Short mmCIF file of C-alpha atoms (C1' of nucleotides) in Angstrom, two decimals:
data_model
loop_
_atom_site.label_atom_id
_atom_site.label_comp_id
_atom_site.label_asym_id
_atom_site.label_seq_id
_atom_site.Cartn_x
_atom_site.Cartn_y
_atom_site.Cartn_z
CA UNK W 1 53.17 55.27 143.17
CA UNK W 2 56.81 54.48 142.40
CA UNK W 3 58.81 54.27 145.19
CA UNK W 4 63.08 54.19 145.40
CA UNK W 5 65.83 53.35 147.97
CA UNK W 6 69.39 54.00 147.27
CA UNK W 7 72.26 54.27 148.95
CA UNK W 8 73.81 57.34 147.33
CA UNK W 9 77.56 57.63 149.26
CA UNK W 10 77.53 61.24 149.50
CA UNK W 11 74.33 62.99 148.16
CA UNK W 12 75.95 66.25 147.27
CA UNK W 13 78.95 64.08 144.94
CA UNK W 14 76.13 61.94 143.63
CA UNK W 15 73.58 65.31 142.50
CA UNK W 16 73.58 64.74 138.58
CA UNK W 17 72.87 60.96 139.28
CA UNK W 18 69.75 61.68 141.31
CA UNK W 19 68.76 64.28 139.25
CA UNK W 20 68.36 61.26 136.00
CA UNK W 21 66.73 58.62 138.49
CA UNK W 22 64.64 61.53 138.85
CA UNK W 23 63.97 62.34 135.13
CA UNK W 24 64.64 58.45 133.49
CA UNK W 25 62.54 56.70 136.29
CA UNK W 26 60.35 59.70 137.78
CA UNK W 27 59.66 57.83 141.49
CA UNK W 28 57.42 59.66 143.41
CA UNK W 29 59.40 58.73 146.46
CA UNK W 30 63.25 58.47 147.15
CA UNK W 31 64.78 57.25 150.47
CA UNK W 32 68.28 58.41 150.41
CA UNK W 33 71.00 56.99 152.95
CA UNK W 34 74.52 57.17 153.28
CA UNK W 35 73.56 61.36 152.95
CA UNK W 36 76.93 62.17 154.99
CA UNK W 37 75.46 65.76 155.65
CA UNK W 38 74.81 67.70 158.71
CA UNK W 39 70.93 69.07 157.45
CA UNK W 40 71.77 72.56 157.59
CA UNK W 41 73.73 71.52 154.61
CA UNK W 42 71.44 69.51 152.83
CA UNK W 43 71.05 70.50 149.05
CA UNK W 44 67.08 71.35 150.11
CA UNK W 45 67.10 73.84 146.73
CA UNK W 46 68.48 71.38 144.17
CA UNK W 47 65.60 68.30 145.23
CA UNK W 48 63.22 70.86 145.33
CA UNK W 49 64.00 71.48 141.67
CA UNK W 50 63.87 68.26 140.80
CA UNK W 51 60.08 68.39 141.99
CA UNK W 52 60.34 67.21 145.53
CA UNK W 53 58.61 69.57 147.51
CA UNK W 54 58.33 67.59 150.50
CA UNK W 55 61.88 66.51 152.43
CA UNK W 56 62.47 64.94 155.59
CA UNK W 57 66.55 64.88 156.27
CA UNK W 58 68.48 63.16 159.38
CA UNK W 59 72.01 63.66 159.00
CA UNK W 60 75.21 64.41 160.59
CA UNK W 61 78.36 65.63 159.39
CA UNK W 62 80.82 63.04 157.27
CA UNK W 63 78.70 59.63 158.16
CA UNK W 64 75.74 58.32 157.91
CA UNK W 65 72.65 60.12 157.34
CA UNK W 66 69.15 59.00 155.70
CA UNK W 67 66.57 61.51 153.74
CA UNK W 68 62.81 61.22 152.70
CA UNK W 69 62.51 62.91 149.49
CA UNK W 70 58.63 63.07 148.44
CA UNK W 71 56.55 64.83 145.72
CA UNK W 72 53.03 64.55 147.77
CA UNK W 73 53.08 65.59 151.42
CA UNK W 74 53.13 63.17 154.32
CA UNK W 75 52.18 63.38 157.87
CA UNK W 76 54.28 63.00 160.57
CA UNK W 77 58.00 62.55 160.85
CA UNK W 78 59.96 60.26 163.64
CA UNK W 79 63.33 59.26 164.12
CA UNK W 80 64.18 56.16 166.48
CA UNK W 81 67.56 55.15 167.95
CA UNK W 82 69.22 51.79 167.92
CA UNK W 83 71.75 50.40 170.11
CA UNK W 84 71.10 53.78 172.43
CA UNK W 85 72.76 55.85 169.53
CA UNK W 86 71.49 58.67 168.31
CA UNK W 87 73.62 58.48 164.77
CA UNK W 88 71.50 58.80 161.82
CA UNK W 89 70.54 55.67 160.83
CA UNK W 90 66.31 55.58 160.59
CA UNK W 91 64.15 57.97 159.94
CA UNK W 92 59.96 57.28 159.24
CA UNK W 93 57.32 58.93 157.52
CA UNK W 94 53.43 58.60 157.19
CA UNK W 95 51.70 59.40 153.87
CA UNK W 96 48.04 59.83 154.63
CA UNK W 97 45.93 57.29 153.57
CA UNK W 98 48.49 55.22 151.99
CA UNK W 99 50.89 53.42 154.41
CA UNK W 100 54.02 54.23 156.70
CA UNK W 101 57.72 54.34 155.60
CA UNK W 102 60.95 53.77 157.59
CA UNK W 103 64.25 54.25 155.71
CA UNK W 104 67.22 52.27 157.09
CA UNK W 105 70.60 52.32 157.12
CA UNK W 106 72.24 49.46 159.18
CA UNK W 107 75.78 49.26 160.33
CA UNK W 108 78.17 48.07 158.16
CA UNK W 109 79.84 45.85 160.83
CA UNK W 110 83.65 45.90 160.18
CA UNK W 111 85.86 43.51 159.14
CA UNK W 112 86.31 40.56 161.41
CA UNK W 113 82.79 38.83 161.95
CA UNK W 114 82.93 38.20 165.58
CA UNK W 115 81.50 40.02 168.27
CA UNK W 116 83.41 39.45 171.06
CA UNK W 117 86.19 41.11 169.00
CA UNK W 118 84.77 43.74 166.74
CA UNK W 119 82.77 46.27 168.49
CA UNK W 120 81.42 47.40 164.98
CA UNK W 121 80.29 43.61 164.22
CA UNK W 122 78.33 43.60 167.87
CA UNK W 123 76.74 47.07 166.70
CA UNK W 124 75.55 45.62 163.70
CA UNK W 125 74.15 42.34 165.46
CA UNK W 126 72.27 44.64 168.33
CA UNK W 127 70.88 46.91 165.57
CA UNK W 128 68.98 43.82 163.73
CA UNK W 129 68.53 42.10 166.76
CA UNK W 130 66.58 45.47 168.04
CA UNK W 131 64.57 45.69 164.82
CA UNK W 132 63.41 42.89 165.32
CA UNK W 133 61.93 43.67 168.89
CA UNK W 134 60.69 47.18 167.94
CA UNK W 135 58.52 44.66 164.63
CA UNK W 136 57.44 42.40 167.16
CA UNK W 137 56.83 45.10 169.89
CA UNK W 138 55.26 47.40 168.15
CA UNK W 139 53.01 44.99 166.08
CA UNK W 140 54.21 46.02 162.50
CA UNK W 141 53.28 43.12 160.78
CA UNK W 142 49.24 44.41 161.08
CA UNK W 143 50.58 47.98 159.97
CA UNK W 144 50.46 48.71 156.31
CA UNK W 145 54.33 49.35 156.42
CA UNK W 146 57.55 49.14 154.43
CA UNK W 147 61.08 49.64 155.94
CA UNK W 148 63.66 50.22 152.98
CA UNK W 149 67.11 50.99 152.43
CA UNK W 150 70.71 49.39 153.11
CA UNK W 151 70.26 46.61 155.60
CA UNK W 152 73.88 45.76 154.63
CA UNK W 153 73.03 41.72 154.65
CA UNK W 154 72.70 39.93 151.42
CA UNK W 155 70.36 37.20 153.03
CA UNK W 156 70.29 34.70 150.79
CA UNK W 157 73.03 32.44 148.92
CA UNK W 158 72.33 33.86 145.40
CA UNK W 159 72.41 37.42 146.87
CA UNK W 160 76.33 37.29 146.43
CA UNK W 161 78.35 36.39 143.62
CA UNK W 162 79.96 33.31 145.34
CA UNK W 163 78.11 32.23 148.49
CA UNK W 164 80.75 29.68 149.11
CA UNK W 165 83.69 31.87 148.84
CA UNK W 166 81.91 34.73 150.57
CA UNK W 167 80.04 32.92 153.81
CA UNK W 168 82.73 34.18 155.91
CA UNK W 169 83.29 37.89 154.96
CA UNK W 170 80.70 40.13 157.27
CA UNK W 171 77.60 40.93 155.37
CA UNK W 172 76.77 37.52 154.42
CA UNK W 173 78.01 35.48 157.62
CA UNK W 174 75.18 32.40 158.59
CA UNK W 175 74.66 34.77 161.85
CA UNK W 176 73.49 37.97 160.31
CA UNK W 177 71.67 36.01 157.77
CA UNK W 178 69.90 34.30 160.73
CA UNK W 179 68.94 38.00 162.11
CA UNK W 180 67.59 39.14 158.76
CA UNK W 181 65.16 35.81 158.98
CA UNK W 182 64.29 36.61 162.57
CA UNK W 183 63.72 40.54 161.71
CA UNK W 184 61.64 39.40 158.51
CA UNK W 185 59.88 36.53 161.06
CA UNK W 186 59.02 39.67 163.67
CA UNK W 187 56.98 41.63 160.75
CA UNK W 188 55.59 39.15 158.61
CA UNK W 189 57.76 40.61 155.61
CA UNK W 190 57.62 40.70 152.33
CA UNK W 191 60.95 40.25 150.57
CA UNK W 192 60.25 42.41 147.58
CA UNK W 193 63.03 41.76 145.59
CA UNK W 194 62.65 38.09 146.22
CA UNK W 195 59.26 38.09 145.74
CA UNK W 196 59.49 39.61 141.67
CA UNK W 197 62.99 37.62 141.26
CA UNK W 198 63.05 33.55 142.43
CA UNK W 199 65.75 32.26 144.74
CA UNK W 200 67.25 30.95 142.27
CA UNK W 201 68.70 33.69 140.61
CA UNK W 202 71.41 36.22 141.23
CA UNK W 203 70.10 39.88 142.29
CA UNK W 204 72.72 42.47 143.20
CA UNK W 205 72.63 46.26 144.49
CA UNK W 206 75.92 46.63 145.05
CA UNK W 207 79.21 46.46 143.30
CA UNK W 208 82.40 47.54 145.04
CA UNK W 209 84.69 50.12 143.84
CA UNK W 210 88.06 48.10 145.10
CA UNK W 211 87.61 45.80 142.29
CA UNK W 212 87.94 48.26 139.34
CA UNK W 213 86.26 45.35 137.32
CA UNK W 214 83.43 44.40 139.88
CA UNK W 215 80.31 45.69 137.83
CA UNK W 216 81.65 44.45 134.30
CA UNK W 217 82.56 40.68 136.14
CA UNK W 218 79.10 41.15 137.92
CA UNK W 219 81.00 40.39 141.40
CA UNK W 220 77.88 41.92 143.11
CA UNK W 221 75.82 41.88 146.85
CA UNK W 222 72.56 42.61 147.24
CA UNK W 223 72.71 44.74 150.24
CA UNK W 224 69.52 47.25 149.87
CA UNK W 225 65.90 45.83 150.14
CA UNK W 226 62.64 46.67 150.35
CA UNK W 227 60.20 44.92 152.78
CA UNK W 228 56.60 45.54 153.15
CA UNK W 229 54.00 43.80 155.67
CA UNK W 230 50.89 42.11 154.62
CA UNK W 231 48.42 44.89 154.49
CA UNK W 232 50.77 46.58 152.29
CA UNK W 233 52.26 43.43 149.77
CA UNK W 234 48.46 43.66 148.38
CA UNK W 235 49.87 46.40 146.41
CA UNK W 236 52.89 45.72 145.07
CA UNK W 237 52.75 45.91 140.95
CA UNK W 238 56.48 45.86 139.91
CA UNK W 239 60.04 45.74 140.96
CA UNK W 240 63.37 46.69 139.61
CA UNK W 241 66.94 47.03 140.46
CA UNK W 242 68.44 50.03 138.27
CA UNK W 243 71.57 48.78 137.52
CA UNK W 244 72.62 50.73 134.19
CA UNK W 245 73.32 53.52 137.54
CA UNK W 246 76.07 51.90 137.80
CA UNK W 247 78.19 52.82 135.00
CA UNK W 248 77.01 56.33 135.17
CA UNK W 249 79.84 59.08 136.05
CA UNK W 250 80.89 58.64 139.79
CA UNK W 251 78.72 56.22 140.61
CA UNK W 252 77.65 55.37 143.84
CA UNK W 253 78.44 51.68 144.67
CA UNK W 254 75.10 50.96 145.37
CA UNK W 255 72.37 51.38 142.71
CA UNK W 256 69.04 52.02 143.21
CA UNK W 257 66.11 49.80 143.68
CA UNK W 258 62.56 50.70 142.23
CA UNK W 259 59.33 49.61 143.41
CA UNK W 260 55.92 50.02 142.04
CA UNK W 261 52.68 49.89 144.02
CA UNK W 262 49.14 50.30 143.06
"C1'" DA P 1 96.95 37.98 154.29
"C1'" DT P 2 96.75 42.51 152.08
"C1'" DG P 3 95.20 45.94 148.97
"C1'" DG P 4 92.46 47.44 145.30
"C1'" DC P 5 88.79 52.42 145.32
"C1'" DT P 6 85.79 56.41 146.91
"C1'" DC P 7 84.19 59.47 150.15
"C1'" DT P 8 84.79 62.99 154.29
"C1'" DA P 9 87.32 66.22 157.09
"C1'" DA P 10 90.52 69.52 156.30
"C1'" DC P 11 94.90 70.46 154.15
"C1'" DA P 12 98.33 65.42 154.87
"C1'" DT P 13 96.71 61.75 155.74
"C1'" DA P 14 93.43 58.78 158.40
"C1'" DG P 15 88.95 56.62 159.09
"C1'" DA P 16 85.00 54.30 157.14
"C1'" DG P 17 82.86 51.62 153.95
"C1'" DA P 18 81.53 46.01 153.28
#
DNA sequence: ATGGCTCTAACATAGAGA
């Protein structure tokens, strides 16, 4: 099964785009975030044509907001809060037989990287820092598991275009870096990306639209990721970050990230 | 140090993104 995470910035502006992932990569599964719609609004007719029968939305009006888009049924359907609230950021589903998915969408964080003085930066730190509890807590790493989507930490030092140069700017500060190693600690993760691509290399998933030149200069953050737990990294068969997405019309500034299990 | 650009809400411009 071919599974996808994207952050689309807007799912009703971003439509035509989904609709060729949809026909030029056919996944079976796309976790959506960044959906800034209330679900009453959700486009439920247009994924439906585009063969997913099978939709689990949690969204709110303007912000936020993640989506489960599936062409085989699944289970159950849960949504947990972080940092007590209750603003759209996770949503999980079960597929029967196959393993669990929880879609993502961490805080950004703000600008300044200190907690004491951004609120949105102390958000961001509780978030992975309760993540990592609810792995440890709820003993994920013996659950066939993956939790996907935008994480908004590029981890590693080629997971930015300039490590040195970007080490201070929130995203990629030595402190959130540290929580994504605890988080990935608490469930015995699987770094997908990192495990198809080595270390060494660059790997981007996002390219900002302030620099009108950021995608052609390859100025780029990998910010979405796709973990998986033991039980589950068995299966992995392929991996790919769709980046051609991001020269189609009104592109999101994320791209999507494809991952193949057997 | 600031703004670049794109989106939403709502109807001019402000907030958020990262």
């Amino acid at each position: 099964m071919r599974l996808v995470t994207w952050n689309v910035n807007s799912i009703r502006i971003r439509l035509d785009n989904l609709a060729r992932l949809s026909s030029e990569a056919r996944p079976d599964v796309v976790c959506l975030q960044e959906t800034k719609v209330d679900d009453a609004s959700f486009p439920y007719d247009e994924v439906r044509d585009l063969g997913y029968h099978h939709v689990a939305v949690r969204g709110q009006k303007g912000y936020n907001g993640v989506a489960v888009l599936s062409r085989q049924p699944f289970e159950a359907e849960h949504r947990l809060d972080w940092w007590g609230q209750d603003d759209s950021r996770h949503l999980s589903v079960r597929f029967p037989n196959a393993f669990e998915l929880h879609v993502f969408y961490v805080p950004s964080g703000g600008p300044t990287p200190d907690p004491e003085k951004n609120e949105k930066f102390a958000h961001k730190l509780g978030f992975l820092t309760e993540m990592a509890q609810w792995a440890r807590n709820e003993g994920i790493a013996g659950r066939k598991l993956a939790i996907v989507g935008d994480l908004n930490v590029a981890p590693l030092d080629n997971d930015v275009w300039n490590h040195q140069r970007i080490k201070r700017q929130v995203g990629h500060t030595p402190l959130e870096c540290e929580h994504m190693a605890a988080l990935k600690d608490a469930g015995g993760f699987t770094d997908v990306g990192r495990h198809f691509v080595p270390a060494e290399e660059f790997l981007f998933t996002w390219w900002g639209y302030r620099h009108p030149q950021s995608f052609t200069k390859n100025y780029g953050w990998r910010l979405d990721h796709v973990w998986v737990t033991p039980p589950l990294a068995r299966h992995l068969k392929a991996h790919k970050v769709e980046s051609d997405a991001r020269t189609w019309p009104r592109p999101s500034d994320h791209v999507p990230v494809t991952v193949d299990f057997q």
